[in-house]
Coordinates of C-alpha atoms in Angstrom, one line a residue:
Chain A
X11 CA -27.1 2.3 -15.2
X12 CA -30.8 2.4 -15.1
X13 CA -32.7 -0.6 -16.8
X14 CA -29.6 -2.7 -16.8
X15 CA -30.9 -6.2 -17.6
X16 CA -29.9 -8.6 -14.8
X17 CA -28.4 -11.2 -16.5
X18 CA -25.0 -13.1 -15.5
X19 CA -22.4 -13.3 -17.9
X20 CA -19.8 -16.1 -18.5
X21 CA -17.1 -14.5 -16.2
X22 CA -19.7 -14.8 -13.2
X23 CA -20.3 -18.3 -14.2
X24 CA -17.0 -19.3 -14.4
X25 CA -16.4 -18.3 -10.8
X26 CA -19.0 -20.7 -9.5
X27 CA -18.2 -24.1 -11.7
X28 CA -14.9 -24.9 -10.6
X29 CA -15.9 -28.2 -8.7
X30 CA -17.5 -30.0 -11.3
X31 CA -18.7 -29.0 -14.4
X32 CA -22.5 -28.2 -14.9
X33 CA -23.9 -27.9 -18.4
X34 CA -23.4 -24.4 -19.4
X35 CA -26.6 -22.0 -19.4
X36 CA -29.2 -22.3 -17.4
X37 CA -28.0 -24.2 -14.3
X38 CA -25.1 -23.8 -12.1
X39 CA -23.7 -25.1 -9.1
X40 CA -23.8 -23.4 -5.3
X41 CA -20.3 -22.8 -4.2
X42 CA -21.8 -23.0 -0.6
X43 CA -23.7 -26.2 -0.5
X44 CA -23.6 -27.7 -3.9
X45 CA -27.0 -27.5 -5.0
X46 CA -27.6 -27.0 -8.5
X47 CA -29.3 -23.9 -8.9
X48 CA -31.8 -22.4 -11.7
X49 CA -29.6 -19.2 -12.8
X50 CA -33.3 -17.2 -13.3
X51 CA -34.1 -18.1 -9.8
X52 CA -30.8 -17.3 -8.3
X53 CA -30.9 -13.9 -9.9
X54 CA -34.5 -13.2 -8.5
X55 CA -33.2 -14.1 -5.4
X56 CA -30.4 -11.0 -5.9
X57 CA -27.6 -14.1 -6.3
X58 CA -28.1 -15.4 -3.0
X59 CA -28.7 -19.2 -2.7
X60 CA -32.2 -20.0 -1.6
X61 CA -30.6 -23.1 0.5
X62 CA -27.7 -22.1 2.2
X63 CA -27.7 -18.3 2.1
X64 CA -24.6 -18.2 0.1
X65 CA -23.6 -14.8 -1.4
X66 CA -22.4 -15.1 -5.1
X67 CA -20.5 -12.3 -6.2
X68 CA -22.4 -9.9 -8.3
X69 CA -21.2 -7.3 -10.9
X70 CA -21.6 -3.5 -10.4
X71 CA -24.5 -3.0 -12.5
X72 CA -26.7 -5.6 -10.5
X73 CA -25.6 -4.4 -7.4
X74 CA -26.6 -1.0 -8.4
X75 CA -29.9 -2.3 -9.6
X76 CA -30.6 -4.0 -6.0
X77 CA -29.4 -1.1 -4.2
X78 CA -30.9 2.0 -5.8
X79 CA -34.3 2.9 -6.3
X80 CA -35.2 2.1 -10.1
X81 CA -34.0 4.2 -12.8
X82 CA -32.5 7.1 -10.0
X83 CA -28.8 5.8 -10.7
X84 CA -26.6 8.6 -12.7
X85 CA -23.3 7.5 -13.3
X86 CA -20.6 10.0 -13.7
X87 CA -16.8 9.8 -14.8
X88 CA -17.9 6.6 -16.8
X89 CA -15.3 7.8 -19.4
X90 CA -12.2 8.0 -17.3
X91 CA -10.0 5.0 -18.7
X92 CA -6.3 4.2 -17.8
X93 CA -3.4 5.6 -19.4
X94 CA -1.0 2.7 -18.9
X95 CA 1.4 5.2 -17.2
X96 CA 4.2 2.6 -17.0
X97 CA 4.0 0.9 -20.1
X98 CA 3.7 -2.4 -17.9
X99 CA 4.2 -5.8 -19.6
X100 CA 3.9 -8.9 -17.7
X101 CA 3.1 -12.0 -19.6
X102 CA 0.7 -9.9 -21.2
X103 CA 0.4 -6.2 -21.8
X104 CA -1.6 -4.1 -19.3
X105 CA -3.5 -2.6 -22.1
X106 CA -4.2 -5.8 -23.5
X107 CA -5.6 -6.7 -20.0
X108 CA -7.9 -3.5 -19.6
X109 CA -9.3 -4.4 -23.2
X110 CA -10.2 -7.7 -22.0
X111 CA -11.7 -6.5 -19.1
X112 CA -13.6 -3.8 -20.8
X113 CA -14.8 -6.3 -23.2
X114 CA -15.9 -8.9 -20.8
X115 CA -17.8 -6.3 -18.7
X116 CA -18.9 -3.6 -21.0
X117 CA -17.5 -0.9 -18.4
X118 CA -14.3 1.2 -18.6
X119 CA -13.1 0.5 -15.1
X120 CA -13.2 -1.4 -11.8
X121 CA -15.8 1.0 -10.2
X122 CA -19.0 3.0 -11.4
X123 CA -19.8 5.9 -9.6
X124 CA -22.9 8.2 -9.6
X125 CA -26.0 9.7 -7.5
X126 CA -28.8 7.6 -6.9
X127 CA -31.7 7.5 -4.5
X128 CA -32.2 4.8 -1.7
X129 CA -35.6 4.1 -0.6
X130 CA -35.9 8.0 -1.6
X131 CA -32.8 9.1 -0.1
X132 CA -30.1 11.1 -2.4
X133 CA -26.9 9.3 -2.0
X134 CA -23.5 9.0 -3.9
X135 CA -22.8 5.5 -4.6
X136 CA -19.3 3.9 -5.6
X137 CA -19.8 0.3 -6.4
X138 CA -16.6 -1.9 -7.3
X139 CA -16.7 -4.7 -9.9
X140 CA -14.5 -7.8 -9.2
X141 CA -14.9 -9.0 -12.8
X142 CA -12.6 -6.2 -13.9
X143 CA -9.2 -7.2 -13.3
X144 CA -10.1 -8.4 -9.6
X145 CA -11.6 -5.2 -8.7
X146 CA -8.0 -3.8 -8.3
X147 CA -7.6 -0.2 -7.6
X148 CA -5.2 1.4 -10.2
X149 CA -5.3 5.4 -10.9
X150 CA -8.5 5.6 -12.4
X151 CA -10.2 3.7 -9.5
X152 CA -8.6 5.7 -6.9
X153 CA -9.5 9.3 -9.1
X154 CA -13.1 7.9 -9.3
X155 CA -13.4 7.3 -5.5
X156 CA -11.9 10.6 -4.5
X157 CA -14.3 12.2 -6.8
X158 CA -17.2 10.5 -5.6
X159 CA -16.2 11.7 -2.1
X160 CA -15.8 15.0 -3.2
X161 CA -19.4 15.2 -4.8
X162 CA -20.9 13.7 -1.6
X163 CA -18.9 16.4 0.2
X164 CA -20.1 19.3 -2.1
X165 CA -23.7 18.4 -2.4
X166 CA -24.0 17.2 1.6
X167 CA -24.9 13.7 0.6
X168 CA -24.3 10.2 2.4
X169 CA -21.5 8.4 0.4
X170 CA -22.3 4.8 -0.2
X171 CA -19.2 2.5 -1.1
X172 CA -19.6 -1.1 -2.1
X173 CA -16.0 -3.0 -2.0
X174 CA -15.0 -6.0 -4.0
X175 CA -11.4 -6.1 -4.6
X176 CA -8.1 -7.9 -4.6
X177 CA -6.3 -4.7 -3.7
X178 CA -4.1 -2.0 -5.5
X179 CA -3.3 -2.7 -9.2
X180 CA 0.1 -3.9 -9.7
X181 CA 0.5 -2.7 -13.2
X182 CA 0.5 0.9 -12.2
X183 CA 2.9 0.3 -9.3
X184 CA 3.5 3.5 -7.3
X185 CA 0.5 5.2 -8.6
X186 CA -1.9 2.5 -7.7
X187 CA -0.4 2.7 -3.9
X188 CA -0.9 6.3 -4.1
X189 CA -4.5 6.0 -4.5
X190 CA -4.3 4.6 -0.8
X191 CA -3.3 8.0 0.5
X192 CA -5.7 9.8 -1.8
X193 CA -8.8 8.4 -0.9
X194 CA -8.2 8.4 2.5
X195 CA -7.1 12.0 2.4
X196 CA -10.3 12.6 0.7
X197 CA -12.0 10.7 3.4
X198 CA -10.4 12.7 6.1
X199 CA -11.8 16.2 4.7
X200 CA -15.6 14.3 4.3
X201 CA -15.5 13.1 7.9
X202 CA -14.4 16.6 9.3
X203 CA -17.4 18.1 7.4
X204 CA -19.9 15.7 9.4
X205 CA -20.7 13.4 6.0
X206 CA -22.2 10.0 6.7
X207 CA -19.7 7.3 5.0
X208 CA -21.5 3.7 4.8
X209 CA -19.0 1.5 3.4
X210 CA -20.2 -2.0 2.4
X211 CA -17.6 -4.9 2.2
X212 CA -18.4 -7.8 0.0
X213 CA -16.7 -11.1 -1.3
X214 CA -13.5 -10.2 -1.8
X215 CA -12.3 -7.2 0.3
X216 CA -8.3 -7.2 0.6
X217 CA -5.0 -5.3 0.1
X218 CA -5.0 -1.8 -0.6
X219 CA -8.5 -1.2 -0.8
X220 CA -9.0 -2.8 2.6
X221 CA -6.1 -1.0 3.9
X222 CA -7.8 2.4 2.7
X223 CA -11.0 3.8 2.1
X224 CA -12.8 0.4 2.6
X225 CA -11.9 0.5 6.7
X226 CA -12.8 4.1 7.2
X227 CA -16.5 3.9 6.9
X228 CA -18.6 5.6 9.9
X229 CA -20.6 2.4 9.7
X230 CA -19.0 -0.9 7.9
X231 CA -21.4 -3.1 6.8
X232 CA -20.5 -6.7 5.5
X233 CA -21.9 -9.4 3.6
X234 CA -22.1 -12.7 5.0
X235 CA -19.2 -14.8 4.7
X236 CA -17.0 -12.4 2.6
X237 CA -13.5 -12.7 2.6
X238 CA -12.2 -9.4 4.1
X239 CA -8.5 -8.9 5.0
X240 CA -5.3 -7.2 4.2
X241 CA -3.1 -9.9 3.6
X242 CA -4.4 -13.1 1.3
X243 CA -5.0 -16.2 3.1
X244 CA -2.3 -17.8 0.7
X245 CA 0.4 -15.4 1.6
X246 CA -0.2 -15.9 5.3
X247 CA -0.2 -19.5 5.0
X248 CA 3.2 -19.4 3.2
X249 CA 4.5 -16.8 5.9
X250 CA 3.6 -18.9 9.1
X251 CA 3.7 -22.1 7.7
X252 CA 0.5 -23.2 9.5
X253 CA -3.2 -24.0 8.1
X254 CA -5.5 -21.0 8.9
X255 CA -8.5 -21.9 11.1
X256 CA -12.3 -22.2 9.5
X257 CA -13.6 -18.7 9.0
X258 CA -10.5 -16.8 9.5
X259 CA -10.6 -13.5 7.5
X260 CA -14.4 -14.1 6.9
X261 CA -17.3 -11.4 7.6
X262 CA -18.0 -13.1 10.9
X263 CA -14.4 -13.1 12.1
X264 CA -13.9 -9.6 11.8
X265 CA -17.6 -8.9 13.5
X266 CA -15.8 -10.7 16.4
X267 CA -12.9 -8.7 16.4
X268 CA -14.5 -5.6 16.2
X269 CA -13.7 -4.1 12.9
X270 CA -17.2 -4.4 11.2
X271 CA -20.6 -3.0 12.8
X272 CA -23.2 -5.8 11.1
X273 CA -22.7 -8.3 8.7
X274 CA -26.0 -8.1 6.8
X275 CA -27.8 -10.3 4.4
X276 CA -28.2 -8.9 0.9
X277 CA -31.9 -8.7 0.8
X278 CA -31.7 -6.3 3.9
X279 CA -29.0 -4.1 2.5
X280 CA -31.1 -1.6 1.3
X281 CA -33.4 -1.2 4.3
X282 CA -30.0 -1.1 6.4
X283 CA -28.7 1.9 4.7
X284 CA -31.7 3.9 4.3
X285 CA -32.2 3.3 8.2
X286 CA -28.4 4.6 8.9
X287 CA -29.2 7.8 6.6
X288 CA -32.3 8.3 8.9
X289 CA -30.2 7.9 12.2
X290 CA -27.5 10.1 11.0
X291 CA -30.1 12.8 10.0
X292 CA -28.9 13.1 6.4
Chain B
X40 CA 24.1 -2.4 16.0
X41 CA 27.3 -1.9 14.1
X42 CA 27.7 -2.2 10.3
X43 CA 29.8 -5.4 9.5
X44 CA 33.4 -4.6 8.7
X45 CA 33.5 -6.7 5.3
X46 CA 29.9 -6.2 3.8
X47 CA 28.6 -9.1 2.2
X48 CA 29.1 -9.0 -1.7
X49 CA 26.7 -8.7 -4.0
X50 CA 26.7 -10.8 -7.1
X51 CA 27.2 -7.8 -9.5
X52 CA 30.2 -6.7 -7.1
X53 CA 32.8 -9.3 -7.7
X54 CA 35.2 -7.0 -9.7
X55 CA 35.3 -4.7 -6.4
X56 CA 35.5 -7.7 -4.3
X57 CA 38.7 -8.8 -5.9
X58 CA 39.9 -5.3 -5.9
X59 CA 39.5 -4.9 -2.3
X60 CA 40.9 -8.6 -1.3
X61 CA 44.0 -7.3 -3.2
X62 CA 44.0 -4.1 -1.3
X63 CA 43.8 -5.7 2.0
X64 CA 46.5 -8.5 1.4
X65 CA 49.0 -5.1 0.7
X66 CA 47.7 -3.6 3.8
X67 CA 48.8 -6.6 5.9
X68 CA 52.1 -6.9 4.5
X69 CA 54.8 -6.1 6.7
X70 CA 56.3 -3.9 4.3
X71 CA 52.9 -2.2 3.5
X72 CA 54.5 1.4 3.9
X73 CA 56.9 0.5 1.2
X74 CA 53.3 0.0 -0.9
X75 CA 51.5 3.0 -0.4
X76 CA 51.4 4.3 -4.1
X77 CA 50.2 1.1 -5.1
X78 CA 47.5 0.8 -2.4
X79 CA 46.1 4.4 -3.3
X80 CA 46.2 3.4 -7.2
X81 CA 44.3 0.4 -6.5
X82 CA 41.8 2.0 -4.0
X83 CA 41.2 4.7 -6.8
X84 CA 40.2 2.3 -9.3
X85 CA 38.1 0.4 -6.7
X86 CA 36.3 3.6 -6.5
X87 CA 36.3 4.1 -10.0
X88 CA 34.6 0.5 -10.7
X89 CA 32.3 1.0 -7.8
X90 CA 31.1 4.5 -9.0
X91 CA 30.4 2.7 -12.9
X92 CA 28.8 -0.2 -11.2
X93 CA 26.5 1.6 -9.2
X94 CA 25.8 4.1 -11.8
X95 CA 24.0 1.5 -14.1
X96 CA 22.6 -0.8 -11.5
X97 CA 19.6 -2.7 -13.0
X98 CA 16.2 -2.4 -10.8
X99 CA 16.7 -6.1 -9.5
X100 CA 20.1 -4.9 -8.5
X101 CA 18.8 -1.7 -6.6
X102 CA 16.6 -4.2 -4.7
X103 CA 19.4 -6.3 -3.6
X104 CA 21.7 -3.0 -2.3
X105 CA 18.3 -1.7 -0.4
X106 CA 18.3 -5.3 1.2
X107 CA 22.0 -4.9 1.7
X108 CA 22.5 -6.6 5.5
X109 CA 25.2 -3.9 6.1
X110 CA 22.6 -1.3 5.1
X111 CA 21.7 1.6 7.9
X112 CA 18.6 1.0 9.2
X113 CA 16.3 3.5 11.2
X114 CA 18.3 2.8 14.4
X115 CA 21.7 3.5 13.1
X116 CA 20.5 6.9 11.8
X117 CA 18.9 7.7 15.1
X118 CA 22.1 7.2 16.6
X119 CA 24.3 9.2 13.8
X120 CA 21.7 11.6 12.9
X121 CA 19.6 12.7 16.2
X122 CA 20.8 13.9 19.5
X123 CA 19.3 13.6 22.7
X124 CA 16.7 10.7 21.4
X125 CA 14.0 9.9 23.5
X126 CA 12.3 6.4 22.7
X127 CA 8.5 6.4 23.0
X128 CA 6.9 2.9 23.2
X129 CA 3.4 1.5 23.0
X130 CA 0.5 2.3 21.2
X131 CA -1.7 2.1 24.3
X132 CA -4.1 -0.2 23.1
X133 CA -2.2 -3.7 22.7
X134 CA 1.4 -3.3 22.9
X135 CA 4.6 -2.0 21.6
X136 CA 5.7 -3.0 18.0
X137 CA 10.0 -3.3 17.7
X138 CA 9.2 -3.0 13.9
X139 CA 8.7 0.7 14.3
X140 CA 10.4 3.1 16.4
X141 CA 9.2 6.1 17.5
X142 CA 10.5 9.0 19.9
X143 CA 11.3 12.5 20.0
X144 CA 15.1 13.8 19.0
X145 CA 16.9 17.0 17.3
X146 CA 18.5 17.3 14.3
X147 CA 19.9 20.6 13.4
X148 CA 18.2 23.3 15.0
X149 CA 14.9 21.3 15.0
X150 CA 13.2 19.4 17.7
X151 CA 11.2 16.8 16.1
X152 CA 9.3 13.2 16.3
X153 CA 11.2 10.1 14.6
X154 CA 9.3 7.4 13.4
X155 CA 11.0 4.6 11.4
X156 CA 10.9 0.9 10.6
X157 CA 13.3 -0.8 12.0
X158 CA 14.4 -4.2 10.6
X159 CA 16.9 -5.6 13.0
X160 CA 20.7 -6.2 12.2
X161 CA 21.4 -9.5 14.4
X162 CA 19.1 -12.4 13.8
X163 CA 17.3 -12.1 17.4
X164 CA 16.7 -8.4 16.6
X165 CA 15.5 -9.3 13.2
X166 CA 13.0 -11.8 14.4
X167 CA 11.9 -9.4 17.2
X168 CA 11.5 -6.7 14.5
X169 CA 9.9 -9.5 12.0
X170 CA 12.3 -7.9 9.6
X171 CA 10.7 -4.7 9.3
X172 CA 7.3 -6.0 8.8
X173 CA 5.1 -4.2 11.0
X174 CA 2.0 -5.2 13.0
X175 CA -1.2 -2.9 13.7
X176 CA 0.0 -1.6 16.9
X177 CA 3.3 -0.1 15.1
X178 CA 0.9 2.1 12.8
X179 CA -1.4 2.7 16.0
X180 CA 1.9 3.6 17.8
X181 CA 3.1 6.2 14.9
X182 CA -0.1 7.9 14.7
X183 CA -0.2 8.1 18.7
X184 CA 3.0 9.7 18.7
X185 CA 2.5 12.0 15.5
X186 CA -1.0 13.2 17.3
X187 CA 1.6 14.1 20.3
X188 CA 3.9 15.6 17.7
X189 CA 1.3 17.9 16.3
X190 CA 0.0 18.6 19.8
X191 CA 3.4 20.3 20.7
X192 CA 4.1 21.7 17.6
X193 CA 6.9 19.4 16.5
X194 CA 7.7 18.5 12.9
X195 CA 7.7 14.6 12.3
X196 CA 10.2 12.8 10.5
X197 CA 9.8 9.4 9.0
X198 CA 12.0 7.0 8.0
X199 CA 10.8 4.3 5.6
X200 CA 12.1 0.8 5.5
X201 CA 9.9 -2.1 5.1
X202 CA 9.1 -5.1 2.7
X203 CA 5.9 -4.5 3.9
X204 CA 3.4 -4.8 6.8
X205 CA 3.4 -8.2 8.4
X206 CA 1.0 -10.9 6.9
X207 CA 0.0 -13.0 9.8
X208 CA -2.8 -14.0 11.9
X209 CA -2.5 -11.7 14.8
X210 CA -2.3 -8.8 12.6
X211 CA -5.4 -9.5 10.8
X212 CA -7.0 -10.1 13.9
X213 CA -5.9 -6.9 15.1
X214 CA -7.2 -4.9 12.3
X215 CA -4.0 -4.3 10.0
X216 CA -5.9 -2.7 7.4
X217 CA -8.0 -0.7 9.5
X218 CA -4.5 0.6 11.1
X219 CA -2.9 1.5 8.0
X220 CA -5.7 3.1 6.6
X221 CA -6.5 5.1 9.9
X222 CA -2.6 6.4 9.6
X223 CA -3.0 7.6 6.2
X224 CA -6.1 9.1 6.8
X225 CA -4.5 10.8 10.2
X226 CA -1.4 11.7 8.6
X227 CA -3.4 13.7 5.6
X228 CA -4.9 16.1 7.8
X229 CA -2.0 16.5 10.7
X230 CA -1.3 19.9 11.7
X231 CA 2.4 19.9 11.6
X232 CA 5.1 19.5 8.9
X233 CA 5.7 15.8 7.8
X234 CA 8.9 15.0 6.3
X235 CA 9.6 11.0 4.9
X236 CA 12.5 9.5 3.1
X237 CA 12.5 5.9 2.1
X238 CA 15.5 4.5 3.5
X239 CA 15.6 0.9 2.2
X240 CA 12.6 -0.7 1.2
X241 CA 9.2 1.0 0.3
X242 CA 6.8 -2.0 0.1
X243 CA 3.3 -1.5 -0.3
X244 CA 0.7 0.0 2.2
X245 CA 2.9 -1.0 4.9
X246 CA 5.5 1.7 3.7
X247 CA 2.9 4.5 2.5
X248 CA 1.1 4.1 6.1
X249 CA 4.2 6.3 7.5
X250 CA 4.5 7.9 4.4
X251 CA 1.8 10.6 3.8
X252 CA 4.0 13.3 4.1
X253 CA 4.9 17.1 2.6
X254 CA 8.1 15.9 1.3
X255 CA 8.5 12.6 0.0
X256 CA 12.0 11.6 -0.8
X257 CA 14.3 8.4 -1.6
X258 CA 17.7 7.4 -1.2
X259 CA 19.3 6.8 -4.2
X260 CA 19.3 2.9 -3.8
X261 CA 16.1 2.1 -2.0
X262 CA 13.0 0.9 -4.2
X263 CA 9.2 2.0 -3.6
X264 CA 6.5 -0.1 -4.8
X265 CA 2.8 -1.5 -4.7
X266 CA 4.1 -4.7 -4.1
X267 CA 7.6 -6.5 -4.0
X268 CA 9.1 -8.0 -7.1
X269 CA 8.8 -11.6 -5.9
X270 CA 5.3 -10.9 -4.7
X271 CA 4.9 -9.1 -8.1
X272 CA 6.3 -12.1 -10.0
X273 CA 4.5 -14.9 -8.0
X274 CA 1.1 -13.6 -9.3
X275 CA 1.3 -12.0 -12.7
X276 CA 4.0 -14.5 -14.1
X277 CA 3.0 -17.1 -12.1
X278 CA 6.3 -18.0 -10.6
X279 CA 8.9 -16.4 -8.7
X280 CA 12.5 -17.1 -9.8
X281 CA 15.5 -15.0 -10.4
X282 CA 14.3 -14.2 -14.4
X283 CA 10.7 -13.3 -13.4
X284 CA 11.9 -11.3 -10.2
X285 CA 14.0 -9.2 -12.3
X286 CA 11.3 -8.5 -14.7
X287 CA 8.8 -7.7 -12.2
X288 CA 11.6 -5.1 -10.5
X289 CA 11.6 -3.4 -14.0
X290 CA 8.1 -3.4 -14.7
X291 CA 7.3 -2.0 -11.2
X292 CA 9.0 1.2 -11.9
X293 CA 10.3 0.9 -8.3
X294 CA 13.7 3.1 -8.2
X295 CA 14.2 6.4 -7.0
X296 CA 14.4 7.7 -10.7
X297 CA 11.1 5.8 -11.8
X298 CA 9.5 7.4 -8.8
X299 CA 10.4 10.7 -8.9
X300 CA 9.8 10.6 -13.0
X301 CA 6.3 9.5 -12.1
X302 CA 5.4 12.0 -9.6
X303 CA 5.7 9.9 -6.5
X304 CA 8.7 11.4 -4.8
X305 CA 9.9 14.9 -4.5
X306 CA 13.8 14.0 -4.7
X307 CA 16.5 11.7 -4.2
X308 CA 19.1 11.7 -1.5
X309 CA 22.5 10.6 -3.3
X310 CA 24.3 7.8 -1.4
X311 CA 28.1 7.5 -0.9
X312 CA 29.9 5.7 -3.9
X313 CA 29.1 2.1 -3.8
X314 CA 26.1 2.6 -1.7
X315 CA 24.9 3.6 1.9
X316 CA 26.3 0.3 3.3
X317 CA 30.0 1.1 2.3
X318 CA 29.8 4.3 4.3
X319 CA 27.5 4.6 6.9
X320 CA 28.9 8.0 8.4
X321 CA 29.0 9.5 5.3
X322 CA 25.4 8.2 4.4
X323 CA 24.2 9.4 7.8
X324 CA 25.7 13.1 7.1
X325 CA 24.0 13.3 3.9
X326 CA 20.7 12.3 5.2
X327 CA 21.1 14.7 8.0
X328 CA 21.8 17.6 5.7
X329 CA 18.8 16.8 3.7
X330 CA 16.5 16.6 6.4
X331 CA 17.7 19.6 7.8
X332 CA 16.9 21.3 4.5
X333 CA 13.7 19.9 4.0
X334 CA 12.5 20.7 7.5
X335 CA 13.9 24.3 7.1
X336 CA 11.4 24.4 3.6
X337 CA 8.2 22.7 5.5
X338 CA 8.5 24.6 8.8
X339 CA 8.3 28.0 7.0
X340 CA 4.7 27.2 6.3
X341 CA 1.5 27.5 8.5
X342 CA 0.1 24.2 9.5
X343 CA -3.4 24.9 7.8
X344 CA -1.5 25.5 4.4
X345 CA 0.7 22.8 4.8
X346 CA -2.5 20.4 5.3
X347 CA -4.2 21.9 2.0
X348 CA -0.9 21.4 0.0
X349 CA -0.5 18.1 1.2
X350 CA -3.9 17.1 0.5
X351 CA -3.4 18.6 -3.1
X352 CA -0.1 16.7 -3.4
X353 CA -1.8 13.2 -3.0
X354 CA -4.7 14.1 -5.0
X355 CA -3.0 14.9 -8.2
X356 CA -0.9 11.4 -8.1
X357 CA -2.0 9.2 -10.6
X358 CA -3.1 9.6 -14.3
X359 CA -6.3 8.9 -16.2
X360 CA -7.9 9.7 -19.8
X361 CA -9.2 12.2 -20.0
X362 CA -6.9 14.2 -17.8
X363 CA -8.2 14.7 -14.0
X364 CA -10.1 18.3 -14.4

């Protein structure tokens, strides 16, 4: 993804303008503080609101451009696509949803994997893209993550996975579910051989992704205020019939309860990761 | 924990219910001995009707059978199958989750560790067990006891029966996702045989959390899927009602046959005519025979080979274009 232009497409804008419409194009409203932000300025600030530090969701190409040394990312398995194994149709056929997601994102699936350098340290990187069917994990996402783990194992490289996902993809049902076992098993092997795995949790990371590779990092970093959990807040609310406290299932909540090592501002992510690689002696 | 004498009648079972009430009426007559022939004929046609009904259940009906209040649960199978059962409690971290039962038991010639979701039968039990929805401490207990089994070379049998892991505040605070992830990771490398059977509901990560096994099978009328049909309908159809739930149940390919065809399970354990809830003793006998067969298969292999094959088994699941190399 070397040289990917840092532009925000319509989908990104769509997620941040739901309160009051802001004129399309150059400006958008911050979800965190309501400030009207100049888009270009927000991009230059890595998608972080300069006023309130709200971390906007960013697409996989932007994330890679932010984390990797310039032009160092070499993608693999970019051509893997879903087969629609169950011929799944809800109110729309799965194939149509896939086609729409491909058009919207310009990528084939909800994760991009490859090798890259971070401050000169070679890593394997898997970056999820929430724009692609909510970053959901079907067979292809599971397969790509498993291959990324195996490449890291074969080449003795640090593994970085940046998660952004609503969970396992319903349209591949049991096959999606099994990707949780597949990726966790691959990580068990990587762990046994002494590999370093840094899991980066971003908004949102929920369901079967949290309950598999996202929670299995040697070190788990989270961006501020990211929604991280197993069950979605709405499901929990409907089950217990109570309002959920402020900050429930946010990064800081997980830090407090011992499930995240560090909450890291997006601007510091690169140096955090490179420092961890040094400590692990990789 | 006994099965109700007259199981609740499922909507598609009305023809059976009519026959059953006729049979009951005849048996209650003072001159019942005069009616033996007629009773036998009625019982035969009841079997016939049941066989036909259950041969072509829709996926939505399978879900209803899997949730039948009289369906045998882990505790029933433990009572009926495993001799000298010694329950082991607690995760040594936080508590003891009654939604997952663990303990040593004997089946056929094997000493094993049994792990299974428990839903509970009476209202009180069901509330205590959160209707079979485990908390993190359930998964942590399960994996702790499995490590014990590994240490002493005992095979593990897991019985899966959960609508899903419990969605609540406590479980999130105590790391529901982490508990399930760690359980799967540890199971994938456990150096002892693991045999799993989905006996009722196989709901999502909460099911798979104890399902990373060398052999995974399903009872004939169990379901296993990434999400419940209701959850799926609410999200993808934007509304869960009888129609959309049934559509989701079909789309999710959640029946034993579908899961076998998709390479997710290894086999199907047939249930007595009309479902396990109609004849718990026979269902237990069938499950016992199945478990002993599976245990014979897997205990032949040395642990290292088992772990390698278990890895390959799950590694191959899923489909992609171009085909995975």
